[in-house]
mmCIF file of C-alpha atoms in Angstrom:
data_model
loop_
_atom_site.group_PDB
_atom_site.id
_atom_site.type_symbol
_atom_site.label_atom_id
_atom_site.label_comp_id
_atom_site.label_asym_id
_atom_site.label_seq_id
_atom_site.Cartn_x
_atom_site.Cartn_y
_atom_site.Cartn_z
ATOM 1 C CA MET A 145 16.940 8.832 7.683
ATOM 2 C CA THR A 146 16.028 12.022 8.208
ATOM 3 C CA GLN A 147 12.658 13.130 8.005
ATOM 4 C CA ASP A 148 12.713 14.264 4.464
ATOM 5 C CA LEU A 149 14.659 11.368 3.229
ATOM 6 C CA LEU A 150 12.200 9.086 4.837
ATOM 7 C CA THR A 151 9.388 11.095 3.035
ATOM 8 C CA ASP A 152 10.971 10.651 -0.408
ATOM 9 C CA ARG A 153 11.746 7.565 0.166
ATOM 10 C CA TYR A 154 8.382 6.600 0.677
ATOM 11 C CA ARG A 155 7.216 8.830 -1.985
ATOM 12 C CA GLY A 156 9.256 6.755 -4.116
ATOM 13 C CA TYR A 157 7.766 3.825 -2.657
ATOM 14 C CA ILE A 158 4.447 4.779 -3.776
ATOM 15 C CA ALA A 159 5.452 5.849 -7.025
ATOM 16 C CA CYS A 160 7.282 2.316 -7.490
ATOM 17 C CA LEU A 161 3.686 0.538 -7.034
ATOM 18 C CA ASN A 162 2.338 3.322 -9.332
ATOM 19 C CA GLY A 163 4.376 1.906 -12.066
ATOM 20 C CA GLN A 164 4.019 -1.484 -11.460
ATOM 21 C CA ASP A 165 7.591 -1.015 -10.935
ATOM 22 C CA TRP A 166 7.976 -5.220 -9.318
ATOM 23 C CA ASP A 167 11.129 -5.775 -9.853
ATOM 24 C CA ASN A 168 12.650 -2.462 -7.754
ATOM 25 C CA LEU A 169 10.261 -2.922 -5.172
ATOM 26 C CA GLY A 170 13.488 -4.589 -2.986
ATOM 27 C CA ASN A 171 14.782 -1.558 -3.879
ATOM 28 C CA PHE A 172 11.698 0.149 -0.976
ATOM 29 C CA VAL A 173 10.629 -3.258 1.123
ATOM 30 C CA HIS A 174 12.559 -5.436 3.369
ATOM 31 C CA GLU A 175 13.479 -8.955 1.968
ATOM 32 C CA HIS A 176 11.985 -9.892 5.748
ATOM 33 C CA VAL A 177 8.100 -7.446 4.925
ATOM 34 C CA ARG A 178 5.862 -8.421 7.381
ATOM 35 C CA TYR A 179 2.342 -7.264 6.818
ATOM 36 C CA ASN A 180 -0.304 -6.784 9.398
ATOM 37 C CA GLY A 181 1.414 -9.346 12.121
ATOM 38 C CA GLU A 182 2.823 -12.026 9.503
ATOM 39 C CA HIS A 183 6.484 -12.361 7.778
ATOM 40 C CA VAL A 184 5.351 -12.542 4.652
ATOM 41 C CA GLY A 185 8.416 -11.436 2.818
ATOM 42 C CA LEU A 186 9.313 -9.420 0.104
ATOM 43 C CA SER A 187 8.705 -12.339 -2.572
ATOM 44 C CA GLY A 188 4.415 -12.695 -0.974
ATOM 45 C CA TYR A 189 4.679 -8.949 -0.405
ATOM 46 C CA ARG A 190 5.349 -8.382 -4.039
ATOM 47 C CA GLU A 191 2.255 -11.357 -4.966
ATOM 48 C CA MET A 192 0.149 -10.265 -2.891
ATOM 49 C CA LEU A 193 0.429 -6.414 -4.420
ATOM 50 C CA GLU A 194 0.786 -7.925 -8.343
ATOM 51 C CA GLY A 195 -2.827 -9.931 -6.867
ATOM 52 C CA ASP A 196 -4.619 -6.675 -6.249
ATOM 53 C CA PHE A 197 -3.170 -5.240 -9.865
ATOM 54 C CA ARG A 198 -4.780 -8.184 -11.381
ATOM 55 C CA ALA A 199 -8.185 -7.796 -9.799
ATOM 56 C CA ILE A 200 -8.161 -3.717 -9.429
ATOM 57 C CA PRO A 201 -6.584 -3.301 -13.353
ATOM 58 C CA ASP A 202 -6.624 0.748 -12.453
ATOM 59 C CA LEU A 203 -6.132 0.767 -8.950
ATOM 60 C CA PHE A 204 -3.848 4.320 -8.308
ATOM 61 C CA PHE A 205 -1.987 4.620 -4.956
ATOM 62 C CA ASP A 206 -2.783 8.654 -3.637
ATOM 63 C CA ILE A 207 -1.352 9.889 -1.357
ATOM 64 C CA GLN A 208 -4.351 12.316 1.146
ATOM 65 C CA LEU A 209 -2.412 12.718 3.688
ATOM 66 C CA LEU A 210 1.147 11.886 5.434
ATOM 67 C CA ILE A 211 2.779 12.128 8.316
ATOM 68 C CA CYS A 212 6.911 11.176 8.741
ATOM 69 C CA GLU A 213 8.281 10.766 12.140
ATOM 70 C CA PRO A 214 11.599 9.013 11.601
ATOM 71 C CA PRO A 215 11.883 5.502 11.361
ATOM 72 C CA ARG A 216 8.109 5.230 11.319
ATOM 73 C CA VAL A 217 5.646 6.706 8.316
ATOM 74 C CA ALA A 218 1.682 7.236 8.661
ATOM 75 C CA SER A 219 -0.237 7.689 5.643
ATOM 76 C CA ARG A 220 -4.016 7.632 4.067
ATOM 77 C CA LEU A 221 -3.945 7.043 0.912
ATOM 78 C CA GLN A 222 -7.433 7.189 -1.397
ATOM 79 C CA PHE A 223 -8.489 5.129 -4.188
ATOM 80 C CA ASN A 224 -11.000 5.956 -7.038
ATOM 81 C CA CYS A 225 -10.905 2.285 -8.728
ATOM 82 C CA THR A 226 -12.818 -0.120 -10.785
ATOM 83 C CA PRO A 227 -12.099 -3.868 -9.510
ATOM 84 C CA LYS A 228 -13.186 -6.674 -11.698
ATOM 85 C CA GLY A 229 -14.898 -8.992 -9.517
ATOM 86 C CA GLU A 230 -15.154 -9.215 -5.875
ATOM 87 C CA LEU A 231 -13.164 -6.791 -3.298
ATOM 88 C CA PHE A 232 -12.431 -7.854 0.250
ATOM 89 C CA GLY A 233 -15.080 -10.002 0.144
ATOM 90 C CA LEU A 234 -17.552 -7.833 -1.744
ATOM 91 C CA PRO A 235 -19.606 -8.099 -4.628
ATOM 92 C CA VAL A 236 -18.367 -4.685 -6.486
ATOM 93 C CA ASN A 237 -18.079 -6.009 -10.356
ATOM 94 C CA GLY A 238 -17.079 -3.465 -12.357
ATOM 95 C CA ARG A 239 -18.649 -1.159 -10.460
ATOM 96 C CA ARG A 240 -16.037 1.985 -9.541
ATOM 97 C CA VAL A 241 -15.807 2.687 -5.583
ATOM 98 C CA GLN A 242 -14.154 5.150 -4.041
ATOM 99 C CA PHE A 243 -12.518 3.957 -0.176
ATOM 100 C CA ALA A 244 -9.456 5.206 2.186
ATOM 101 C CA GLU A 245 -6.696 2.861 3.353
ATOM 102 C CA ASN A 246 -4.774 3.877 6.625
ATOM 103 C CA VAL A 247 -1.413 2.836 6.291
ATOM 104 C CA PHE A 248 1.580 2.568 9.068
ATOM 105 C CA TYR A 249 5.282 1.659 8.047
ATOM 106 C CA GLU A 250 8.167 1.154 10.240
ATOM 107 C CA PHE A 251 11.742 1.627 8.087
ATOM 108 C CA LEU A 252 14.844 -0.200 8.437
ATOM 109 C CA ASP A 253 17.691 0.906 6.543
ATOM 110 C CA GLY A 254 15.594 2.363 4.266
ATOM 111 C CA LYS A 255 12.789 0.112 3.842
ATOM 112 C CA ILE A 256 9.877 -1.407 4.754
ATOM 113 C CA GLU A 257 10.538 -3.883 7.151
ATOM 114 C CA ASN A 258 6.387 -3.648 8.910
ATOM 115 C CA VAL A 259 3.386 -2.493 7.364
ATOM 116 C CA TRP A 260 -0.159 -2.306 9.449
ATOM 117 C CA SER A 261 -3.212 -1.987 7.027
ATOM 118 C CA VAL A 262 -6.627 -0.745 7.788
ATOM 119 C CA ILE A 263 -8.876 -1.028 4.840
ATOM 120 C CA ASP A 264 -12.285 1.206 5.133
ATOM 121 C CA LYS A 265 -14.385 -1.490 3.413
ATOM 122 C CA ALA A 266 -17.461 0.283 4.619
ATOM 123 C CA ALA A 267 -17.047 2.832 2.717
ATOM 124 C CA ILE A 268 -17.135 0.021 -0.643
ATOM 125 C CA GLU A 269 -20.502 -1.581 1.525
ATOM 126 C CA LEU A 270 -22.167 1.711 1.402
ATOM 127 C CA GLN A 271 -21.151 2.420 -2.206
ATOM 128 C CA LEU A 272 -22.537 -0.989 -3.151
#
């Protein structure tokens, strides 16, 4: 897959997440996806994302930085949201917070097979 095609594919994946289009998630995510080294599979990955949206109703994935070197994508995602209760073990409880996620993806056959994510929890702590 070329750099341009992979970049477009990734942007389609982010649009799928922002639209909560769970029925089409399998078009972007491999059946045997791994998250931070753990095999979660497509169903586990979907459950994780659905849980994120339940905890953060106004969740929106905003791409701030995108680097593509097939078969990998590196992205810095920015979030400006209002979690309902705890977020990453922190008592946010309805306060608006801003934080970033640095995430790396590895694609296989046009679908995300591996995800490595680091969330800036310290940025949230500073806002509480």
